Structure formats: C-alpha cells, structure tokens
Short mmCIF file of the C-alpha atoms (twelve columns), coordinates in Angstrom:
data_MODEL
# 
_entry.id   MODEL 
# 
loop_
_atom_site.group_PDB 
_atom_site.id 
_atom_site.type_symbol 
_atom_site.label_atom_id 
_atom_site.label_alt_id 
_atom_site.label_comp_id 
_atom_site.label_asym_id 
_atom_site.label_seq_id 
_atom_site.Cartn_x 
_atom_site.Cartn_y 
_atom_site.Cartn_z 
_atom_site.pdbx_PDB_model_num 
ATOM 1   C CA . MET A 1   50.458 110.201 48.230 1 
ATOM 2   C CA . LYS A 2   50.370 109.472 44.501 1 
ATOM 3   C CA . LYS A 3   52.972 106.725 44.631 1 
ATOM 4   C CA . ILE A 4   51.255 105.170 47.652 1 
ATOM 5   C CA . ARG A 5   47.919 105.349 45.856 1 
ATOM 6   C CA . ASP A 6   49.275 103.789 42.658 1 
ATOM 7   C CA . THR A 7   50.997 101.004 44.580 1 
ATOM 8   C CA . ALA A 8   47.849 100.250 46.575 1 
ATOM 9   C CA . PHE A 9   45.759 99.974  43.415 1 
ATOM 10  C CA . LYS A 10  48.304 97.696  41.769 1 
ATOM 11  C CA . ALA A 11  48.584 95.536  44.879 1 
ATOM 12  C CA . ALA A 12  44.814 95.119  45.124 1 
ATOM 13  C CA . GLU A 13  44.448 94.198  41.466 1 
ATOM 14  C CA . GLU A 14  47.346 91.728  41.471 1 
ATOM 15  C CA . ALA A 15  46.212 90.146  44.738 1 
ATOM 16  C CA . GLY A 16  42.737 89.821  43.273 1 
ATOM 17  C CA . LYS A 17  44.142 87.839  40.357 1 
ATOM 18  C CA . ILE A 18  45.625 85.348  42.799 1 
ATOM 19  C CA . LEU A 19  42.282 84.960  44.578 1 
ATOM 20  C CA . LEU A 20  40.555 84.294  41.260 1 
ATOM 21  C CA . LYS A 21  43.209 81.730  40.331 1 
ATOM 22  C CA . TYR A 22  42.131 79.494  43.222 1 
ATOM 23  C CA . TYR A 23  38.453 80.450  43.437 1 
ATOM 24  C CA . ARG A 24  36.087 77.459  43.205 1 
ATOM 25  C CA . LYS A 25  38.940 75.171  42.181 1 
ATOM 26  C CA . GLY A 26  39.706 73.331  45.403 1 
ATOM 27  C CA . ILE A 27  42.263 74.678  47.831 1 
ATOM 28  C CA . ASP A 28  44.217 73.697  50.932 1 
ATOM 29  C CA . ILE A 29  42.591 74.960  54.133 1 
ATOM 30  C CA . ASN A 30  44.063 75.263  57.614 1 
ATOM 31  C CA . TYR A 31  42.530 76.711  60.776 1 
ATOM 32  C CA . LYS A 32  44.018 79.351  63.081 1 
ATOM 33  C CA . GLY A 33  41.203 78.700  65.545 1 
ATOM 34  C CA . THR A 34  37.573 77.623  65.678 1 
ATOM 35  C CA . GLY A 35  35.775 78.977  62.625 1 
ATOM 36  C CA . ASN A 36  38.875 80.923  61.504 1 
ATOM 37  C CA . PRO A 37  40.259 79.346  58.326 1 
ATOM 38  C CA . VAL A 38  43.258 80.351  56.242 1 
ATOM 39  C CA . THR A 39  43.957 79.177  52.688 1 
ATOM 40  C CA . THR A 40  46.781 79.070  50.187 1 
ATOM 41  C CA . ALA A 41  45.099 82.006  48.448 1 
ATOM 42  C CA . ASP A 42  45.281 84.130  51.638 1 
ATOM 43  C CA . LYS A 43  48.985 83.496  52.035 1 
ATOM 44  C CA . GLU A 44  49.974 83.915  48.387 1 
ATOM 45  C CA . SER A 45  47.905 87.067  47.998 1 
ATOM 46  C CA . GLU A 46  49.346 88.561  51.156 1 
ATOM 47  C CA . GLN A 47  52.930 87.843  50.161 1 
ATOM 48  C CA . LEU A 48  52.457 89.591  46.835 1 
ATOM 49  C CA . VAL A 49  51.087 92.713  48.545 1 
ATOM 50  C CA . ILE A 50  53.890 92.734  51.123 1 
ATOM 51  C CA . ASN A 51  56.553 92.359  48.424 1 
ATOM 52  C CA . LEU A 52  55.136 95.305  46.470 1 
ATOM 53  C CA . ILE A 53  55.070 97.494  49.572 1 
ATOM 54  C CA . ARG A 54  58.596 96.596  50.630 1 
ATOM 55  C CA . LYS A 55  59.913 97.171  47.117 1 
ATOM 56  C CA . ASN A 56  58.418 100.658 46.866 1 
ATOM 57  C CA . PHE A 57  58.425 101.775 50.504 1 
ATOM 58  C CA . PRO A 58  61.104 99.945  52.482 1 
ATOM 59  C CA . THR A 59  60.716 102.232 55.537 1 
ATOM 60  C CA . HIS A 60  56.941 101.838 55.836 1 
ATOM 61  C CA . GLY A 61  55.412 99.565  58.448 1 
ATOM 62  C CA . ILE A 62  53.180 96.600  57.618 1 
ATOM 63  C CA . ILE A 63  50.475 94.945  59.691 1 
ATOM 64  C CA . SER A 64  48.895 91.952  58.005 1 
ATOM 65  C CA . GLU A 65  46.580 89.145  59.005 1 
ATOM 66  C CA . GLU A 66  48.646 86.086  58.153 1 
ATOM 67  C CA . THR A 67  52.212 87.187  58.940 1 
ATOM 68  C CA . ASN A 68  51.866 89.920  61.582 1 
ATOM 69  C CA . TYR A 69  48.927 88.598  63.556 1 
ATOM 70  C CA . ALA A 70  50.069 89.615  67.044 1 
ATOM 71  C CA . ASN A 71  51.664 92.920  66.084 1 
ATOM 72  C CA . GLN A 72  48.622 95.184  66.095 1 
ATOM 73  C CA . ASN A 73  48.411 98.167  68.398 1 
ATOM 74  C CA . ILE A 74  49.128 101.874 68.240 1 
ATOM 75  C CA . LYS A 75  52.713 101.306 69.399 1 
ATOM 76  C CA . SER A 76  53.407 99.055  66.416 1 
ATOM 77  C CA . LEU A 77  52.826 101.831 63.884 1 
ATOM 78  C CA . ALA A 78  55.776 103.192 61.920 1 
ATOM 79  C CA . LYS A 79  56.909 106.802 62.283 1 
ATOM 80  C CA . ASN A 80  55.781 107.608 58.745 1 
ATOM 81  C CA . TYR A 81  53.138 105.279 57.293 1 
ATOM 82  C CA . THR A 82  51.858 101.796 58.074 1 
ATOM 83  C CA . TRP A 83  50.038 99.553  55.619 1 
ATOM 84  C CA . ILE A 84  47.323 97.397  57.181 1 
ATOM 85  C CA . ILE A 85  46.250 94.599  54.881 1 
ATOM 86  C CA . ASP A 86  43.830 91.719  54.701 1 
ATOM 87  C CA . PRO A 87  44.644 89.704  51.588 1 
ATOM 88  C CA . LEU A 88  41.285 87.915  51.707 1 
ATOM 89  C CA . ASP A 89  38.495 89.350  53.815 1 
ATOM 90  C CA . GLY A 90  35.637 86.866  53.738 1 
ATOM 91  C CA . THR A 91  37.652 83.653  53.670 1 
ATOM 92  C CA . VAL A 92  34.696 81.448  54.658 1 
ATOM 93  C CA . ASN A 93  32.637 82.845  51.785 1 
ATOM 94  C CA . TYR A 94  35.574 82.293  49.452 1 
ATOM 95  C CA . ILE A 95  35.939 78.659  50.523 1 
ATOM 96  C CA . HIS A 96  32.241 78.012  49.937 1 
ATOM 97  C CA . GLY A 97  32.176 79.657  46.516 1 
ATOM 98  C CA . LEU A 98  30.273 82.791  47.556 1 
ATOM 99  C CA . ASN A 99  31.517 85.871  45.735 1 
ATOM 100 C CA . ILE A 100 31.343 88.149  48.784 1 
ATOM 101 C CA . PHE A 101 35.025 88.613  49.601 1 
ATOM 102 C CA . ALA A 102 37.664 91.251  48.991 1 
ATOM 103 C CA . VAL A 103 41.252 92.389  49.173 1 
ATOM 104 C CA . SER A 104 41.481 95.133  51.803 1 
ATOM 105 C CA . ILE A 105 44.399 97.579  51.977 1 
ATOM 106 C CA . GLY A 106 44.575 100.533 54.346 1 
ATOM 107 C CA . VAL A 107 47.303 103.096 55.017 1 
ATOM 108 C CA . VAL A 108 47.491 104.974 58.333 1 
ATOM 109 C CA . ASP A 109 49.839 107.563 59.793 1 
ATOM 110 C CA . SER A 110 51.876 107.278 62.993 1 
ATOM 111 C CA . LYS A 111 48.840 108.276 65.088 1 
ATOM 112 C CA . GLY A 112 46.605 105.634 63.539 1 
ATOM 113 C CA . GLU A 113 44.580 108.005 61.381 1 
ATOM 114 C CA . SER A 114 43.323 106.328 58.227 1 
ATOM 115 C CA . LEU A 115 44.638 108.125 55.165 1 
ATOM 116 C CA . LEU A 116 43.847 105.777 52.296 1 
ATOM 117 C CA . GLY A 117 41.786 102.659 51.776 1 
ATOM 118 C CA . ILE A 118 41.058 100.216 48.973 1 
ATOM 119 C CA . ILE A 119 38.536 97.383  49.093 1 
ATOM 120 C CA . TYR A 120 38.477 95.280  45.934 1 
ATOM 121 C CA . ASN A 121 36.159 92.424  44.999 1 
ATOM 122 C CA . PRO A 122 37.913 90.681  42.082 1 
ATOM 123 C CA . VAL A 123 34.822 88.726  41.047 1 
ATOM 124 C CA . THR A 124 32.544 91.731  40.596 1 
ATOM 125 C CA . LYS A 125 35.473 94.061  39.733 1 
ATOM 126 C CA . GLU A 126 34.196 96.560  42.293 1 
ATOM 127 C CA . MET A 127 37.043 98.785  43.441 1 
ATOM 128 C CA . TYR A 128 36.169 100.955 46.435 1 
ATOM 129 C CA . TYR A 129 38.685 103.683 47.134 1 
ATOM 130 C CA . GLY A 130 38.909 106.473 49.673 1 
ATOM 131 C CA . GLU A 131 41.591 109.006 50.523 1 
ATOM 132 C CA . LYS A 132 41.506 111.615 53.248 1 
ATOM 133 C CA . GLY A 133 40.445 114.951 51.808 1 
ATOM 134 C CA . ARG A 134 39.843 113.517 48.322 1 
ATOM 135 C CA . GLY A 135 36.539 111.644 48.692 1 
ATOM 136 C CA . SER A 136 35.458 108.048 48.230 1 
ATOM 137 C CA . TYR A 137 34.739 106.293 44.962 1 
ATOM 138 C CA . LEU A 138 33.475 103.066 43.429 1 
ATOM 139 C CA . ASN A 139 35.191 102.478 40.085 1 
ATOM 140 C CA . GLY A 140 35.619 106.234 39.725 1 
ATOM 141 C CA . LYS A 141 32.075 107.202 40.754 1 
ATOM 142 C CA . LYS A 142 31.830 109.308 43.907 1 
ATOM 143 C CA . LEU A 143 30.257 107.619 46.907 1 
ATOM 144 C CA . SER A 144 27.783 109.099 49.356 1 
ATOM 145 C CA . VAL A 145 26.126 107.535 52.384 1 
ATOM 146 C CA . SER A 146 22.377 107.115 52.771 1 
ATOM 147 C CA . LYS A 147 20.328 110.123 53.863 1 
ATOM 148 C CA . LEU A 148 17.776 108.189 55.933 1 
ATOM 149 C CA . THR A 149 17.220 109.493 59.452 1 
ATOM 150 C CA . ALA A 150 14.718 106.987 60.857 1 
ATOM 151 C CA . LEU A 151 16.128 103.888 62.543 1 
ATOM 152 C CA . ASN A 152 12.992 101.862 61.782 1 
ATOM 153 C CA . GLU A 153 13.498 102.487 58.056 1 
ATOM 154 C CA . SER A 154 17.193 101.621 58.113 1 
ATOM 155 C CA . LEU A 155 18.841 98.462  56.825 1 
ATOM 156 C CA . PHE A 156 21.810 97.198  58.814 1 
ATOM 157 C CA . VAL A 157 24.588 94.702  58.326 1 
ATOM 158 C CA . THR A 158 26.622 92.961  61.000 1 
ATOM 159 C CA . GLY A 159 28.810 89.977  61.731 1 
ATOM 160 C CA . LEU A 160 29.475 87.637  64.606 1 
ATOM 161 C CA . PRO A 161 32.960 87.165  66.065 1 
ATOM 162 C CA . TYR A 162 34.724 83.826  66.177 1 
ATOM 163 C CA . TYR A 163 34.117 83.703  69.936 1 
ATOM 164 C CA . VAL A 164 30.322 83.812  69.524 1 
ATOM 165 C CA . ARG A 165 30.165 80.277  70.943 1 
ATOM 166 C CA . LYS A 166 31.625 81.569  74.216 1 
ATOM 167 C CA . ASP A 167 29.256 84.527  74.640 1 
ATOM 168 C CA . PRO A 168 26.161 83.866  72.513 1 
ATOM 169 C CA . GLU A 169 23.581 85.403  74.861 1 
ATOM 170 C CA . ARG A 170 24.982 88.928  74.859 1 
ATOM 171 C CA . LEU A 171 25.871 88.923  71.172 1 
ATOM 172 C CA . LEU A 172 22.464 87.670  70.122 1 
ATOM 173 C CA . ARG A 173 20.806 90.181  72.461 1 
ATOM 174 C CA . ASN A 174 22.329 92.967  70.372 1 
ATOM 175 C CA . LEU A 175 21.103 91.279  67.222 1 
ATOM 176 C CA . VAL A 176 17.554 90.965  68.541 1 
ATOM 177 C CA . ASN A 177 17.504 94.593  69.666 1 
ATOM 178 C CA . PHE A 178 18.404 95.757  66.165 1 
ATOM 179 C CA . VAL A 179 15.957 93.348  64.508 1 
ATOM 180 C CA . VAL A 180 13.014 94.885  66.361 1 
ATOM 181 C CA . LYS A 181 14.120 98.507  65.839 1 
ATOM 182 C CA . THR A 182 15.235 98.507  62.196 1 
ATOM 183 C CA . GLU A 183 13.886 97.534  58.805 1 
ATOM 184 C CA . GLY A 184 16.169 94.532  58.702 1 
ATOM 185 C CA . ILE A 185 19.564 92.965  59.363 1 
ATOM 186 C CA . ARG A 186 21.904 91.268  56.922 1 
ATOM 187 C CA . ARG A 187 25.040 89.211  57.546 1 
ATOM 188 C CA . LEU A 188 27.369 89.017  54.546 1 
ATOM 189 C CA . GLY A 189 30.578 87.631  56.032 1 
ATOM 190 C CA . SER A 190 33.023 90.379  54.997 1 
ATOM 191 C CA . ALA A 191 33.502 93.354  57.312 1 
ATOM 192 C CA . ALA A 192 35.403 95.255  54.624 1 
ATOM 193 C CA . LEU A 193 32.527 94.977  52.158 1 
ATOM 194 C CA . ASP A 194 30.001 95.708  54.920 1 
ATOM 195 C CA . MET A 195 31.745 99.060  55.378 1 
ATOM 196 C CA . ALA A 196 32.031 99.669  51.634 1 
ATOM 197 C CA . TYR A 197 28.317 98.988  51.137 1 
ATOM 198 C CA . THR A 198 27.509 101.402 53.970 1 
ATOM 199 C CA . ALA A 199 29.676 104.036 52.291 1 
ATOM 200 C CA . LYS A 200 27.701 103.725 49.046 1 
ATOM 201 C CA . GLY A 201 24.346 103.893 50.826 1 
ATOM 202 C CA . SER A 202 23.180 100.287 50.531 1 
ATOM 203 C CA . PHE A 203 23.151 100.029 54.325 1 
ATOM 204 C CA . GLU A 204 22.494 102.747 56.858 1 
ATOM 205 C CA . GLY A 205 24.786 101.139 59.394 1 
ATOM 206 C CA . PHE A 206 27.125 98.361  60.467 1 
ATOM 207 C CA . TRP A 207 28.294 97.210  63.865 1 
ATOM 208 C CA . GLU A 208 30.565 94.370  64.894 1 
ATOM 209 C CA . GLU A 209 33.004 93.359  67.584 1 
ATOM 210 C CA . GLY A 210 35.967 91.023  67.619 1 
ATOM 211 C CA . LEU A 211 37.414 92.618  64.504 1 
ATOM 212 C CA . HIS A 212 41.081 93.364  63.881 1 
ATOM 213 C CA . SER A 213 42.736 96.407  62.372 1 
ATOM 214 C CA . TRP A 214 43.076 94.716  58.965 1 
ATOM 215 C CA . ASP A 215 39.301 94.181  58.844 1 
ATOM 216 C CA . VAL A 216 38.504 97.890  59.194 1 
ATOM 217 C CA . ALA A 217 41.521 100.049 58.256 1 
ATOM 218 C CA . ALA A 218 40.548 100.483 54.608 1 
ATOM 219 C CA . GLY A 219 36.858 100.939 55.287 1 
ATOM 220 C CA . ILE A 220 37.306 103.707 57.859 1 
ATOM 221 C CA . VAL A 221 38.534 106.330 55.412 1 
ATOM 222 C CA . ILE A 222 36.136 105.179 52.692 1 
ATOM 223 C CA . VAL A 223 33.164 105.661 55.026 1 
ATOM 224 C CA . ASN A 224 34.414 108.971 56.442 1 
ATOM 225 C CA . GLU A 225 35.020 110.438 53.009 1 
ATOM 226 C CA . ALA A 226 31.546 109.346 51.886 1 
ATOM 227 C CA . GLY A 227 30.012 111.383 54.711 1 
ATOM 228 C CA . GLY A 228 29.553 108.611 57.237 1 
ATOM 229 C CA . LYS A 229 30.641 108.290 60.843 1 
ATOM 230 C CA . VAL A 230 32.877 105.728 62.562 1 
ATOM 231 C CA . THR A 231 33.246 105.217 66.315 1 
ATOM 232 C CA . ASP A 232 33.678 102.484 68.870 1 
ATOM 233 C CA . TYR A 233 30.676 101.210 70.863 1 
ATOM 234 C CA . GLU A 234 30.985 104.107 73.325 1 
ATOM 235 C CA . GLY A 235 31.094 106.761 70.621 1 
ATOM 236 C CA . GLY A 236 34.859 107.201 70.968 1 
ATOM 237 C CA . SER A 237 37.797 106.848 68.615 1 
ATOM 238 C CA . ASP A 238 39.225 103.491 69.741 1 
ATOM 239 C CA . TYR A 239 38.040 101.558 66.715 1 
ATOM 240 C CA . LEU A 240 41.183 100.732 64.700 1 
ATOM 241 C CA . PHE A 241 42.659 98.479  67.382 1 
ATOM 242 C CA . GLY A 242 39.787 98.467  69.883 1 
ATOM 243 C CA . ARG A 243 38.016 95.413  68.391 1 
ATOM 244 C CA . LYS A 244 34.570 97.119  68.379 1 
ATOM 245 C CA . ILE A 245 33.277 99.369  65.608 1 
ATOM 246 C CA . VAL A 246 30.104 101.228 64.688 1 
ATOM 247 C CA . VAL A 247 29.682 102.624 61.173 1 
ATOM 248 C CA . THR A 248 26.661 104.658 60.058 1 
ATOM 249 C CA . ASN A 249 25.474 107.331 57.668 1 
ATOM 250 C CA . SER A 250 26.063 109.684 60.660 1 
ATOM 251 C CA . LYS A 251 22.387 110.687 60.847 1 
ATOM 252 C CA . ILE A 252 21.329 107.692 62.974 1 
ATOM 253 C CA . HIS A 253 24.605 107.198 64.838 1 
ATOM 254 C CA . ASN A 254 23.436 108.228 68.301 1 
ATOM 255 C CA . GLN A 255 20.369 106.004 67.987 1 
ATOM 256 C CA . VAL A 256 22.608 103.059 67.156 1 
ATOM 257 C CA . LEU A 257 24.859 103.695 70.157 1 
ATOM 258 C CA . LYS A 258 21.805 103.687 72.437 1 
ATOM 259 C CA . VAL A 259 20.718 100.286 71.115 1 
ATOM 260 C CA . LEU A 260 24.210 98.887  71.655 1 
ATOM 261 C CA . LYS A 261 24.379 100.314 75.180 1 
ATOM 262 C CA . LYS A 262 21.141 98.555  76.038 1 
ATOM 263 C CA . GLY A 263 22.299 95.267  74.560 1 
ATOM 264 C CA . ASN A 264 25.653 95.284  76.352 1 
ATOM 265 C CA . ARG A 265 24.279 95.822  79.849 1 
ATOM 266 C CA . PRO A 266 24.972 92.882  82.167 1 
ATOM 267 C CA . SER A 267 22.087 90.424  82.418 1 
ATOM 268 C CA . LYS A 268 20.100 90.491  85.646 1 
# 
C-alpha cells in the first residue's frame, strides 16, 4: 500500500494547490442541478488527481464526482482497487469564500471495503489520513473519537441533500428530533470534513442522506480507524453507495439509530 499511500498524499496536496489558486479570486460556475454547483477548480483539481492515478496505477478503477457521476455502485468497482474521489467537497462554501472545504480521496477493494482515506483542507493545511489496520491521523497525530456516552451531551453535525425542497417535512423532522435530544447541531457544508471532525472527537456524531460514494469513501476508514462506527440508517453496511450514512463515536450509535427511525416513520 505504500505506493498507493504516497500517490494519494501527493494527489491531495497538488489538488489543494489548484483549489487555492482560484479561491476567492472569481471563478466560472455551472450547475448540475438545483443547488449543486461545479466550478473550474472542481474540474481542474479532479483531472490532476485522475492523471496521477492513471500514471501510477493504470489497472485501478476510478469513481469521481465530475467525470464518473453515474458510474457508482458495487458492480462498478475494479477487481483490485478503486479510487473514489471528490476534488472539492464543499463547493458552495468554496464559492462563497468559506474555508470549510476539502479534497477527498478514498481507496476501496473489490468488495467496497474502505482501505485508505485522505481528507485535506488546503487553507488550514489539515491533512486527515486513515488506513485500515494502521490508524487515523491529523498531520501525523493519532486521532481518537469522543468518549461521551450521553446523547444529551453530544454535539452533532449534519447536512441537507439537494432534494430537500422536495421532501422538507421529513428531513426537518429528523433535524428537530436531534435538536431536542442533543447538546446541539451544526451544519458545515462538507460531508468529508464532518466525518473527519467526528473522527478527531469534535463531534460525537454525523448523519446525512443523499450523499454519494465520493462524499464518504475517505471518511469511512478515517472514522473506523479512530474508533468510531459507520452504518446506514438501519444499522447495516449499505453506506458507501446506499446514499444514507450514520457516523458516531460508537458509544451512542444505537441511540442515534432510534432517533432516525422515529423521524423517518411515515406521517399520520
């Protein structure tokens, strides 16, 4: 895995330089759908990462947000390794000059198990890294999830999917349920960093739906290796491609699933 690891670090750092080149300097913006922008920085950053992967690992698969949008399911994974990349997670923040965004690079095996993940914020120079069996780190310092066990003392982070306008009642019901049962809720606008911050203990948990594999692939292994737990909304393992994910410090996980179950019941 050393060559994969070295390439992933280089790709994240070089992609981060591209993001900084355009940051707060005016940039062309297009929209893939309502509330779903894409910029020149996304595309240029992604192409650099893809070129590095193809140069070093021509037989590896690649799933990426801007060029492989539809090709994301378990059947699309390569027989050896597949790189799942988001060249700019937190595009809306980036456009508005908020420094909460990151390059996200994950590597999974043919069964979809997350083996390596890097989440890099080029503004703050925070490099989150996790590798199966080797731990998780922030700039070389080992990460560990929060040890809190009480839901009412826990701080959570979440996001709202692009289709919130089509189903606001149910989505906001979940939000309200967590507001009344926890110490507080934050919304940062970058699922990758939400997971990284949970891995380092800043949040006790994170839940969100409507996400894609490139939003979560890197964070999964980082959280797991920091001692956290990752499931889908039902407590199962369909979270890489299943579009719904729950991430916690593991100690409050069952409590979180109960809140989500209540919030996702059909309205009377």
